[in-house]
mmCIF file of C-alpha atoms in Angstrom:
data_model
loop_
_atom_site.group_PDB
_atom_site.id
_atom_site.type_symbol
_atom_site.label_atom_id
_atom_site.label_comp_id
_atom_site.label_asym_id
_atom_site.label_seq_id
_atom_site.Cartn_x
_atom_site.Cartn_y
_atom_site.Cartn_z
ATOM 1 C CA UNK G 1 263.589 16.992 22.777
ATOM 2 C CA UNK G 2 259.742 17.764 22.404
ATOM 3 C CA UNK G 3 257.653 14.455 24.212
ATOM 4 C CA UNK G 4 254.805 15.124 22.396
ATOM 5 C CA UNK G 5 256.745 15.793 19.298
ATOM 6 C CA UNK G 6 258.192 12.140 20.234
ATOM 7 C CA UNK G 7 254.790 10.584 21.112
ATOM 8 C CA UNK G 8 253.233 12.056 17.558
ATOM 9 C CA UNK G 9 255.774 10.406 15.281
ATOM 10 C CA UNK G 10 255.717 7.125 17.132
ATOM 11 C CA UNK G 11 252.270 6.911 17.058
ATOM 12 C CA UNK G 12 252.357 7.970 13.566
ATOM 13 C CA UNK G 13 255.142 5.058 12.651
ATOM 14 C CA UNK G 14 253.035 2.528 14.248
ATOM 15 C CA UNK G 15 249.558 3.444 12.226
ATOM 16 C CA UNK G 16 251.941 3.644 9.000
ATOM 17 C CA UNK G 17 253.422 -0.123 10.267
ATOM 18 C CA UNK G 18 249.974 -1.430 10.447
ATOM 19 C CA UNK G 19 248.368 -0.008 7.405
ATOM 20 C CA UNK G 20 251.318 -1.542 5.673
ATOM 21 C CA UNK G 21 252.788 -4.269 6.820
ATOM 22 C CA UNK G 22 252.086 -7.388 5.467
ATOM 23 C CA UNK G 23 252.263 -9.001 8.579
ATOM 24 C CA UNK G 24 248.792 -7.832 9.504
ATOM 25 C CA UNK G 25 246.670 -11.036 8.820
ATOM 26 C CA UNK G 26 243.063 -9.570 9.679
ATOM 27 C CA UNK G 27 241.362 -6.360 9.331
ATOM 28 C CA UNK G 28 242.938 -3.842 11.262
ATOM 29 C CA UNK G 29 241.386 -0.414 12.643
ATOM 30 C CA UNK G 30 241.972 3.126 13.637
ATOM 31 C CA UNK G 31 239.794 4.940 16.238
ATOM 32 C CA UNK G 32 241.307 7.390 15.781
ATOM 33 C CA UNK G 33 240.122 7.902 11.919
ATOM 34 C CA UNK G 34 236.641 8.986 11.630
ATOM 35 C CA UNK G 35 234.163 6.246 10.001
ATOM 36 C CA UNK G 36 233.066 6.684 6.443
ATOM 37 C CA UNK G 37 230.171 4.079 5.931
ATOM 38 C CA UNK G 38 228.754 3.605 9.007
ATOM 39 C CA UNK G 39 224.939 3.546 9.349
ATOM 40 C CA UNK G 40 224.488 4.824 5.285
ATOM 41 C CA UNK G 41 223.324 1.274 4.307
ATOM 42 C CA UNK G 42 219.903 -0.474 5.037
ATOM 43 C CA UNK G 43 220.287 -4.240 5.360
ATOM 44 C CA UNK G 44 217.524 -5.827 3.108
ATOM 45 C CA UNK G 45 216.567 -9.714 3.851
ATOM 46 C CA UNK G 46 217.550 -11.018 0.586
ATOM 47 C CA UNK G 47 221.339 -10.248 0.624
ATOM 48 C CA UNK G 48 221.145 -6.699 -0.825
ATOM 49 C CA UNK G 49 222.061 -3.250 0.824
ATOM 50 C CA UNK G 50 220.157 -0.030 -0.171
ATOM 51 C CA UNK G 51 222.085 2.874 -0.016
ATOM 52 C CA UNK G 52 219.452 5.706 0.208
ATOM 53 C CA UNK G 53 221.685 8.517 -0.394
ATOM 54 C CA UNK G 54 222.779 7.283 -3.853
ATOM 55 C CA UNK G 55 219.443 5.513 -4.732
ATOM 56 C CA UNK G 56 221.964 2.108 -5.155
ATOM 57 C CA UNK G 57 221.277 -1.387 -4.353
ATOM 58 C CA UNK G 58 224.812 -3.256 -3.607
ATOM 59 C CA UNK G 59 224.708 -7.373 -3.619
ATOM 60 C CA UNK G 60 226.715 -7.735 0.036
ATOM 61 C CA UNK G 61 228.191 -11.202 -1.626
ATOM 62 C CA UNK G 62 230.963 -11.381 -4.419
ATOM 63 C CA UNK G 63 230.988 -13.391 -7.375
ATOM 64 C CA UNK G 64 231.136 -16.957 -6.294
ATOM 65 C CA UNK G 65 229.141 -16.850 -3.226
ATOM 66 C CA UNK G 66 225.258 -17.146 -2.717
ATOM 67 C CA UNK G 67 223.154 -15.546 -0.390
ATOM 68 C CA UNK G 68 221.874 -18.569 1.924
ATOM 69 C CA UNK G 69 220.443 -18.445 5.020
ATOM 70 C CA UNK G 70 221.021 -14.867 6.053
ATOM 71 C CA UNK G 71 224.590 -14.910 4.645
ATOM 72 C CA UNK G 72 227.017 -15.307 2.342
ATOM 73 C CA UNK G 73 227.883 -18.928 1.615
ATOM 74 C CA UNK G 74 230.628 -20.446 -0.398
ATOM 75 C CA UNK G 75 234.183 -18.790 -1.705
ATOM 76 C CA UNK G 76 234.585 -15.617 -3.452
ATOM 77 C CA UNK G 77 236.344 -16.426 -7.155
ATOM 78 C CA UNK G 78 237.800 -14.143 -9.173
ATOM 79 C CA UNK G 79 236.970 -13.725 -13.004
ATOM 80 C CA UNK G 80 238.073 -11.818 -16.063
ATOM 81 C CA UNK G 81 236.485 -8.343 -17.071
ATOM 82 C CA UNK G 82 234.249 -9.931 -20.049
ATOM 83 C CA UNK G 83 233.149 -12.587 -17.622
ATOM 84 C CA UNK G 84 231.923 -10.096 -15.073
ATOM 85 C CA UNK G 85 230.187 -8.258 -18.055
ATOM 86 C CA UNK G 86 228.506 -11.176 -19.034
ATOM 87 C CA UNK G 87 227.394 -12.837 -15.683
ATOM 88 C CA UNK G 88 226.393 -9.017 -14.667
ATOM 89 C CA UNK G 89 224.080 -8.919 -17.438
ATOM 90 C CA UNK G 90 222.335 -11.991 -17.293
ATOM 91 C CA UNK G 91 222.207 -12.793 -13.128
ATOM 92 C CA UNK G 92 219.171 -11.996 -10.989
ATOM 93 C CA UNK G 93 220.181 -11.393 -7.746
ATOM 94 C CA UNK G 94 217.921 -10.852 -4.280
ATOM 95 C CA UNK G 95 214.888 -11.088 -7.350
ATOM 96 C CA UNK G 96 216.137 -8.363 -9.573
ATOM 97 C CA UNK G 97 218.038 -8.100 -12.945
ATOM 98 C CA UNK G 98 219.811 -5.229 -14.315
ATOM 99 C CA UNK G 99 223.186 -5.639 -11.569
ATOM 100 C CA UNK G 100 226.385 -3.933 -13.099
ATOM 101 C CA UNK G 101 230.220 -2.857 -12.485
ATOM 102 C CA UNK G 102 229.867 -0.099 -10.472
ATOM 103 C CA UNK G 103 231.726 2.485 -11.585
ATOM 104 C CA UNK G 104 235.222 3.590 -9.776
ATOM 105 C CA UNK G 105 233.173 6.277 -7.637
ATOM 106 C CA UNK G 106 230.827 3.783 -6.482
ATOM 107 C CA UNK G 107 233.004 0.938 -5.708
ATOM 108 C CA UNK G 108 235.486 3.428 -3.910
ATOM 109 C CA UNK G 109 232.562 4.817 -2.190
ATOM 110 C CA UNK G 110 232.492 1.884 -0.112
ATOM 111 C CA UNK G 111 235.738 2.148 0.714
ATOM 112 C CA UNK G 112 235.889 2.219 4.905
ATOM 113 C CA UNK G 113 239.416 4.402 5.328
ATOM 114 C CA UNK G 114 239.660 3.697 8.836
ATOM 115 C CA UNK G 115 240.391 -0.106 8.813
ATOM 116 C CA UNK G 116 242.470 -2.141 6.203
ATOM 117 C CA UNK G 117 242.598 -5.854 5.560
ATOM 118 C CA UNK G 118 239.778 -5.185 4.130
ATOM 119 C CA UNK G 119 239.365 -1.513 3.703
ATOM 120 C CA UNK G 120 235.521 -1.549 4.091
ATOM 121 C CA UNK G 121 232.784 -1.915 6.543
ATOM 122 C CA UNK G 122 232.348 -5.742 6.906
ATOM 123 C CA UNK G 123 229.013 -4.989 9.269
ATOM 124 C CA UNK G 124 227.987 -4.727 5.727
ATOM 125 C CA UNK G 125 230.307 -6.727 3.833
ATOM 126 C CA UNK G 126 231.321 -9.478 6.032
ATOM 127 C CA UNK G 127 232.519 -12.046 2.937
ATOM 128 C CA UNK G 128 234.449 -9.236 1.494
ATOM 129 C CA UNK G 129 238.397 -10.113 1.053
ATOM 130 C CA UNK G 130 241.077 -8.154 0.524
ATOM 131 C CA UNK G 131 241.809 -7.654 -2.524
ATOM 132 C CA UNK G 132 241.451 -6.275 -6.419
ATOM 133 C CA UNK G 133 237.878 -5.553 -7.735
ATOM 134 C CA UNK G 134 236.692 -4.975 -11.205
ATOM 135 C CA UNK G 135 234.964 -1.372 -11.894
ATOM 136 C CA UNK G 136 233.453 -0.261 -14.978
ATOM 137 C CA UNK G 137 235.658 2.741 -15.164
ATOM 138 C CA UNK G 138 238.801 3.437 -17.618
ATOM 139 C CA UNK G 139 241.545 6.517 -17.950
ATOM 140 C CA UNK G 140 243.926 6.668 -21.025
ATOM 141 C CA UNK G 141 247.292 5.542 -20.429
ATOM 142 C CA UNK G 142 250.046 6.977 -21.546
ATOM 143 C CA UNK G 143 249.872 5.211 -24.798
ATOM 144 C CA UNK G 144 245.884 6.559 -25.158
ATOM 145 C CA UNK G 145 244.792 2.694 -24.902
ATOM 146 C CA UNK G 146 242.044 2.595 -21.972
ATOM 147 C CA UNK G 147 242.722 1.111 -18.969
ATOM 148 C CA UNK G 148 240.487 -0.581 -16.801
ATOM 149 C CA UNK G 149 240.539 0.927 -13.121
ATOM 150 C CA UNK G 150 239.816 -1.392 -9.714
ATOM 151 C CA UNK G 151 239.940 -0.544 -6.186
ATOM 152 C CA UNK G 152 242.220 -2.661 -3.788
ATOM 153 C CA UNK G 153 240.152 -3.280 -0.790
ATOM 154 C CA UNK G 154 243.121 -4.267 0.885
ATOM 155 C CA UNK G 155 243.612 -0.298 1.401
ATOM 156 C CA UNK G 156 240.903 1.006 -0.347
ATOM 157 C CA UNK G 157 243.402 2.733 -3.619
ATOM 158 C CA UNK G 158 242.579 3.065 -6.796
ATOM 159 C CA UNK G 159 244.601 0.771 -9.163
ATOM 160 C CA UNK G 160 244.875 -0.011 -13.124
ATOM 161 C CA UNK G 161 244.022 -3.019 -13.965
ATOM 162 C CA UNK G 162 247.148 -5.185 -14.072
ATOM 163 C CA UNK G 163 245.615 -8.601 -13.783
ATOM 164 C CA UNK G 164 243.600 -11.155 -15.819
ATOM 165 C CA UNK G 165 241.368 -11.657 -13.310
ATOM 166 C CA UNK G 166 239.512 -9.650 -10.448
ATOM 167 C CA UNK G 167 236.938 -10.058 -7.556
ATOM 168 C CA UNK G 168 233.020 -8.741 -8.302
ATOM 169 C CA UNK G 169 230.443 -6.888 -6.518
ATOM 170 C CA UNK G 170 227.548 -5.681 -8.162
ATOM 171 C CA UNK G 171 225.118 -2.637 -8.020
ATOM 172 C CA UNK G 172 222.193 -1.790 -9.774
ATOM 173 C CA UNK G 173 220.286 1.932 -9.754
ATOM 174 C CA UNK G 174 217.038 1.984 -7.980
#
């Protein structure tokens, strides 16, 4: 028998056990997977990241939390879609108005494939938690009724909507 042939699938066994076992209580990464969102923010003072590239400005804290002395402070809630509509219309956020759902691109965009538990770059978004958040995307079922689409940031995959309720971040164009 091959050892490297041997080596190869038990390495690859133990990166598929830790990308999905749910005995994996905090994030978990892979050197061995190229970064995706490293060094393509700008930290602003107030809270918000600039992504140059896209001309975006992300709010680092989810819906429930408050930017307060250089971070994120109290507990990330989750809400329906029309309530993340309606608070993203009417909240100002590090002094600006005009935050959104960002659409699946955008919120996937952020997606750091290299870790999971959460799937993103916490040097960034250290309040994130793993889990379903609310895009302002949609595909047809198979019924043609729209369905809402939401990335997992548990694993960073792209998932219809099959809650009531989901986690926010918001974006606005700059």
């Amino acid at each position: 028998m091959n050892k490297d042939w041997l080596k190869s699938l038990v390495t690859a066994w133990l990166g598929y056990w830790l990308f999905s076992s749910s005995a994996v209580a905090a994030q978990q990464c892979l050197d061995t997977v190229p970064d995706t969102t490293n060094e393509r923010f700008e930290t602003q003072l107030d809270g918000s990241l600039y992504e140059p590239q896209l001309g975006l400005l992300w709010f680092s804290c989810l819906y429930g939390q408050q930017w307060k002395d250089g971070e994120c402070a109290g507990t990330a809630k989750r809400l329906s879609l029309a309530a993340a509509y309606g608070y993203a219309d009417e909240v100002v956020l590090a002094g600006y108005s005009g935050w959104r759902l960002p659409n699946i691109n955008e919120l996937q965009s952020l997606v750091e494939w290299q870790c999971v538990n959460p799937a993103v770059n916490t040097d960034y978004f250290p309040e994130i938690t793993s889990g379903y958040f609310w895009s302002a995307s949609a595909r047809n079922n198979h019924n043609d009724q729209p369905t809402i689409l939401m990335v997992d940031f548990y694993n960073g995959r792209v998932r219809d909507a099959l809650y009531l309720k989901g986690y926010l971040l918001l974006v606005r164009d700059m």
